[in-house]
Short mmCIF file of C-alpha atoms in Angstrom, two decimals:
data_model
loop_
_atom_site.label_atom_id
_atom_site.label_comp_id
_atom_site.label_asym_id
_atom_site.label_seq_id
_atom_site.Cartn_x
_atom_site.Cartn_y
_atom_site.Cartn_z
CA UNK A 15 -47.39 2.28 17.59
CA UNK A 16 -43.71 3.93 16.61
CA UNK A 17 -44.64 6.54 19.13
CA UNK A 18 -45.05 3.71 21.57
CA UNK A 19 -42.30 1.50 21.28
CA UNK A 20 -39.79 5.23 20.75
CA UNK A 21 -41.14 5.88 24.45
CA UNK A 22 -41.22 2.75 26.20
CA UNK A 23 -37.39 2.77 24.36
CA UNK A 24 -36.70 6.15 25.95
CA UNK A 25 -38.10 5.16 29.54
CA UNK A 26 -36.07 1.72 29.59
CA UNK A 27 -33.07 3.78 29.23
CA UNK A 28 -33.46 6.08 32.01
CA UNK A 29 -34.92 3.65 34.07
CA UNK A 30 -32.76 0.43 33.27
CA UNK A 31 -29.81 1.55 36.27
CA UNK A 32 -32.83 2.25 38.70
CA UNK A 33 -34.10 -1.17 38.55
CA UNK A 34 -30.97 -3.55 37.65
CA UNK A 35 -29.50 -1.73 41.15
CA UNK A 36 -32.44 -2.64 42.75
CA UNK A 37 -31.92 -6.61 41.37
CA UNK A 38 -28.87 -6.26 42.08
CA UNK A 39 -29.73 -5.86 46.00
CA UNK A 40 -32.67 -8.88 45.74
CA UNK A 41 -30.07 -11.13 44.47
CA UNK A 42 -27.38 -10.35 47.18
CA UNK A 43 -29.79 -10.73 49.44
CA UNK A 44 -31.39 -14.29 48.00
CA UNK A 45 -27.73 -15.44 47.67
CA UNK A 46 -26.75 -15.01 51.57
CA UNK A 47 -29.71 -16.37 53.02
CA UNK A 48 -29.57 -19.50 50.11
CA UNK A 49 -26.06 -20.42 51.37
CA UNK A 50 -26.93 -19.69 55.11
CA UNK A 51 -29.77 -21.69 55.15
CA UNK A 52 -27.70 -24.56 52.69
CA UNK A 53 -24.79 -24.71 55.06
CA UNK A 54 -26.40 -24.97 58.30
CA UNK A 55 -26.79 -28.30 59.15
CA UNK A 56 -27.01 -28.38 62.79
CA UNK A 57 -30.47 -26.94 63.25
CA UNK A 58 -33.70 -29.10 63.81
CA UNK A 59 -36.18 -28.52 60.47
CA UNK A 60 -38.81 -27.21 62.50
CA UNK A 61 -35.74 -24.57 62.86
CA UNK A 62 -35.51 -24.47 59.31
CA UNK A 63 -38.77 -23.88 58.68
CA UNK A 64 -39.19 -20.98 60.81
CA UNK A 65 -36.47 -19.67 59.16
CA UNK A 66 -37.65 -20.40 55.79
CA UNK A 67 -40.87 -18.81 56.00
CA UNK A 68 -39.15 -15.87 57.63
CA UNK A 69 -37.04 -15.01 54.99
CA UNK A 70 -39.24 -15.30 52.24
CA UNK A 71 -41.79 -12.87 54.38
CA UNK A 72 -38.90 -10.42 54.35
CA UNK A 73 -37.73 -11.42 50.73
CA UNK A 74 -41.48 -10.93 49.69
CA UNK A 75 -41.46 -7.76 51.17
CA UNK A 76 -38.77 -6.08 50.01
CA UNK A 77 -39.61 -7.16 46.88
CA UNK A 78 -42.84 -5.76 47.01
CA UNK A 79 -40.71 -2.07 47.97
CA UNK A 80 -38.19 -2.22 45.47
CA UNK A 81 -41.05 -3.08 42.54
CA UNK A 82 -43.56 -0.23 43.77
CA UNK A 83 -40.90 1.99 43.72
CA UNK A 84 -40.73 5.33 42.03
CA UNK A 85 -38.02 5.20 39.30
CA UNK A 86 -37.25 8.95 39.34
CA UNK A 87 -37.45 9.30 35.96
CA UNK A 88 -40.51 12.09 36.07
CA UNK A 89 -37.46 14.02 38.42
CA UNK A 90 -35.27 13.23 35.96
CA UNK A 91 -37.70 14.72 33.30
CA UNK A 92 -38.34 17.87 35.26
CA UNK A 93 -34.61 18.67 36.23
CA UNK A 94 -33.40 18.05 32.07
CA UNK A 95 -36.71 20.36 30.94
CA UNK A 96 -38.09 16.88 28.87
CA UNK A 97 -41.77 18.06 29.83
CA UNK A 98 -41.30 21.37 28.22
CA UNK A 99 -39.47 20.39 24.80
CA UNK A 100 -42.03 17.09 24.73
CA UNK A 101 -45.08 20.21 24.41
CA UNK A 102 -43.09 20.67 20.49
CA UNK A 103 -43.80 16.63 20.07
CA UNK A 104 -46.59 15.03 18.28
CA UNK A 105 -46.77 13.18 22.13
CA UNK A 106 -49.85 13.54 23.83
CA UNK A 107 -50.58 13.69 27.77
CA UNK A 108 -51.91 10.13 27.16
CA UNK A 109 -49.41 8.42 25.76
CA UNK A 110 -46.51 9.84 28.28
CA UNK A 111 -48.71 8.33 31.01
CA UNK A 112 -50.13 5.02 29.43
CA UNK A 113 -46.04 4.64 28.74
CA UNK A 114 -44.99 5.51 32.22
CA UNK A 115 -47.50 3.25 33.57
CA UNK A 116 -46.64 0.07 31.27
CA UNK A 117 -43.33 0.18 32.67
CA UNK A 118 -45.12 0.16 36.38
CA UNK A 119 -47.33 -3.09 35.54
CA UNK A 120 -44.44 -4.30 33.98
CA UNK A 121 -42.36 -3.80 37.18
CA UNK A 122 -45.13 -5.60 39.25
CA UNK A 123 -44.95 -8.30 37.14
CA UNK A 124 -41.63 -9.18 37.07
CA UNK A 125 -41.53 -8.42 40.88
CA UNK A 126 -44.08 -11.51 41.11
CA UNK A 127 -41.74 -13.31 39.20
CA UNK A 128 -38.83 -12.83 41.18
CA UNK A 129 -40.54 -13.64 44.20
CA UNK A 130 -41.75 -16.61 43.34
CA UNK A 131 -38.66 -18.03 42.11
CA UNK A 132 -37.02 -16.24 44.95
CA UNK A 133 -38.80 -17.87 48.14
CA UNK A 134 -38.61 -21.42 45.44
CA UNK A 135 -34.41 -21.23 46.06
CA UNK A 136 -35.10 -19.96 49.84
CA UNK A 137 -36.90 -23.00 50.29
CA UNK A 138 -34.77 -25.23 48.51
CA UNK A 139 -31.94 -24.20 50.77
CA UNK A 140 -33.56 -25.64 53.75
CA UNK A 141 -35.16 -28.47 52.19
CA UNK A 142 -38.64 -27.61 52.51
CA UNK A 143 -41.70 -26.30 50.69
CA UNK A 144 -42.27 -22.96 49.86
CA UNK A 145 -45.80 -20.72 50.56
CA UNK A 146 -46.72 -18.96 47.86
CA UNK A 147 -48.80 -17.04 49.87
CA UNK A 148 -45.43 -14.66 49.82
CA UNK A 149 -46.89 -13.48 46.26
CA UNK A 150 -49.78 -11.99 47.93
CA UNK A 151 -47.24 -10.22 50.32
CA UNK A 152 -45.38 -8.88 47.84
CA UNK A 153 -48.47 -7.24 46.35
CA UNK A 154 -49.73 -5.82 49.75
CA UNK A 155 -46.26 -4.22 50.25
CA UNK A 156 -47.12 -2.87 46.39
CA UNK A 157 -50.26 -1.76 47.35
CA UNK A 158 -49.42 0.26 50.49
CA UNK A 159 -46.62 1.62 48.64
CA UNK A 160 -48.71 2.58 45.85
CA UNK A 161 -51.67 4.12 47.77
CA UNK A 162 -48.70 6.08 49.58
CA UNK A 163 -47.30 7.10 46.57
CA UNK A 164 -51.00 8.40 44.88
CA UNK A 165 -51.34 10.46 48.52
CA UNK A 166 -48.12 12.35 48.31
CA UNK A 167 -49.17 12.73 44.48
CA UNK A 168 -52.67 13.96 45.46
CA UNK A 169 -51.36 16.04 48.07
CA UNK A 170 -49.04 17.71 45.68
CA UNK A 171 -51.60 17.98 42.96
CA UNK A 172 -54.25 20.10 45.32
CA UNK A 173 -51.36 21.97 47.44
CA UNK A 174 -50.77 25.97 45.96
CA UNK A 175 -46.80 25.57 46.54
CA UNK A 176 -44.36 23.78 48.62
CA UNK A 177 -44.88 25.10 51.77
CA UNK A 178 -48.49 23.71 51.85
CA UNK A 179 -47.54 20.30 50.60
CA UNK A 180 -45.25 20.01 53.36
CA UNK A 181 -48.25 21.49 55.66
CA UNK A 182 -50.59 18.72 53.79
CA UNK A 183 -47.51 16.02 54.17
CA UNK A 184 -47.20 16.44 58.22
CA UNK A 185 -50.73 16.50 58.64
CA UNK A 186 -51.03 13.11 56.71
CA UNK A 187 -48.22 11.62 58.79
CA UNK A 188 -49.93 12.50 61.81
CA UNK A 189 -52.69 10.60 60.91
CA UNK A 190 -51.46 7.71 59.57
CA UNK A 191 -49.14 7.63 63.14
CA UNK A 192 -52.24 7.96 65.19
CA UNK A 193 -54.49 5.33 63.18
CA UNK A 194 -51.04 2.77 64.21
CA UNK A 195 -51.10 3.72 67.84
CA UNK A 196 -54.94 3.60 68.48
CA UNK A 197 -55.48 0.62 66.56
CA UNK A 198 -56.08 -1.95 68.67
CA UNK A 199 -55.97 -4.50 66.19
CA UNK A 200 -53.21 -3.64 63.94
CA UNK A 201 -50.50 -4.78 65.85
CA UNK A 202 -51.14 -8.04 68.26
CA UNK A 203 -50.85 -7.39 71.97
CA UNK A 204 -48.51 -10.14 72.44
CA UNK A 205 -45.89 -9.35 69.94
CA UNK A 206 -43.29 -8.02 71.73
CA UNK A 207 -44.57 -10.26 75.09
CA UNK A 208 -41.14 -12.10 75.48
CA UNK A 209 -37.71 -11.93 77.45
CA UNK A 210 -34.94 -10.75 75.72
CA UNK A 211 -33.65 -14.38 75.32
CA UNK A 212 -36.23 -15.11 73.04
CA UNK A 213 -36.43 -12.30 71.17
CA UNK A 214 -34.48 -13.70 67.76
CA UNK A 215 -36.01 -17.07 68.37
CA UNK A 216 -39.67 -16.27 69.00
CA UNK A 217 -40.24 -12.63 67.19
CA UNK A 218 -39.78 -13.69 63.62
CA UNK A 219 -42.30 -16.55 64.77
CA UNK A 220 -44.77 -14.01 65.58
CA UNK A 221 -44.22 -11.82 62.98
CA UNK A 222 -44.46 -14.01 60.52
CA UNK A 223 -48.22 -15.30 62.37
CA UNK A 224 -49.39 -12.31 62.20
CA UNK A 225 -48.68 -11.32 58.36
CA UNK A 226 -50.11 -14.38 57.79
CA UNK A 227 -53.13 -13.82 59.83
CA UNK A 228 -53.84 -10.40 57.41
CA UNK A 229 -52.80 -12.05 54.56
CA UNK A 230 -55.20 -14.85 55.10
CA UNK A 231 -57.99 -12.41 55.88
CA UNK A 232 -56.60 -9.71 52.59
CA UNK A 233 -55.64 -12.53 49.76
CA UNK A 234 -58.75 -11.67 47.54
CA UNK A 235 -58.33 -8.49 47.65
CA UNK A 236 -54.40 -7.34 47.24
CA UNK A 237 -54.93 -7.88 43.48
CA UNK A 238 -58.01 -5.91 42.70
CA UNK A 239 -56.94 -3.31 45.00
CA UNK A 240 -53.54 -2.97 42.61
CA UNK A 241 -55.65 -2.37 39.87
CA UNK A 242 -57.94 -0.01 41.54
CA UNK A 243 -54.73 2.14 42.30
CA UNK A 244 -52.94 1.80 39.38
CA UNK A 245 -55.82 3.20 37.48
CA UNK A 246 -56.21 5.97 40.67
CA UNK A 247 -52.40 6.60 39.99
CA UNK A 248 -52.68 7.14 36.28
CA UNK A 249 -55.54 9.71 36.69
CA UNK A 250 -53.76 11.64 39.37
CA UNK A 251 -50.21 11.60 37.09
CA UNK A 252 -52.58 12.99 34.00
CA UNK A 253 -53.69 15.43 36.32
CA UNK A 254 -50.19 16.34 37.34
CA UNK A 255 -48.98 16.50 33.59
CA UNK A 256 -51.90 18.20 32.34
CA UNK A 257 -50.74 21.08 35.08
CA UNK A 258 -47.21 20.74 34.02
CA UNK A 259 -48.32 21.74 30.49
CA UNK A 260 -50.42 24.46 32.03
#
């Protein structure tokens, strides 16, 4: 258990500027569209509530990219030489990842946190209720983010050297480019159907429709399909380490 809590001690220091930066930005953020929304006084509350639910889509969503976010401490680890001097520690490949990924579900959690409380004061501001069907936004941004992440990690983990991970990388971008563009579905026909005078009134509108729409269709599945990655992730990283040690 010392081993643990010596770990979890050592990755809270290298990570702790990472994610109070990152807070830092959500709080800015919360704090100008809490006093925009608070002073304005002159718009209908139908107005308000477009606004509102806006917002806390965008809030929820960067949220969900800031929390899913790699801390660069495993950088950090290979630039100092950590992974080499941690072979001479009674550490194994287990414990560095079941560490490294506490501190992810920790992340997630405290991401959910935030955004609940966040889109709360959002929708305080304008003086109506809030959806907490942002919290299942903020996971599906932490699930796309995630499944992103385990692809790049895959992609590294099968390529020979650097020049056929980028090879692999462009290849995968291509795809995931084409699947957007073909899909018919993906991204409503009428989103962008509008003059130019109604593009800041009536595009949030629609944007916030159709993440709704998805989210309405996705909600029981955003959180199983976190765990499902998380425990994809922490093979892949054992993988990775177990190479490293190779």
């Amino acid at each position: 258990m010392k081993k643990y809590k010596s770990l979890l001690f050592r990755e809270y220091k290298l990570s702790r500027n990472h994610y109070l930066f990152r807070l830092v930005i959500l709080l800015l953020f919360l704090g100008l569209v809490f006093l925009t929304l608070l002073l304005n006084h002159e718009e209908s509350q139908e107005t308000k509530d477009s606004i509102t639910m806006f917002m806390s889509l965008l809030f929820a969503m960067i949220a969900g990219f800031v929390c899913a976010d790699d801390d660069g401490v495993y950088k950090s680890d290979i630039n100092v030489g950590w992974h080499t001097y941690s072979y001479c520690l009674p550490v194994s490949l287990w414990e560095k990842v079941i560490v490294r990924y506490l501190v992810k579900v920790f992340a997630i959690l405290v991401g959910a946190g935030i955004t609940a409380l966040g889109c709360q004061i959002i929708a305080s501001g304008a003086g109506t209720k809030v959806d907490m069907r942002m919290i299942c936004v903020f996971l599906l941004i932490a699930d796309i983010y995630l499944l992103f992440q385990i692809i790049i990690d895959l992609v590294s983990l099968m390529a020979k050297d650097a020049k056929e991970s980028k090879k692999f990388l462009i290849i995968f971008a291509v795809l995931v480019l084409g699947i957007i563009v073909l899909s018919p579905n993906l991204i409503p026909a009428d989103l962008f159907d509008m003059s130019g005078d109604e593009l800041g009134v009536i595009l949030p509108n629609r944007i916030v429709e159709a993440v709704m729409k998805l989210i309405d269709k996705l909600d029981l599945f955003v959180l199983p399909l976190l765990i499902v990655l998380f425990a994809a992730g922490f093979g892949i990283t054992y993988k990775i380490y177990e190479r490293r040690k190779v």
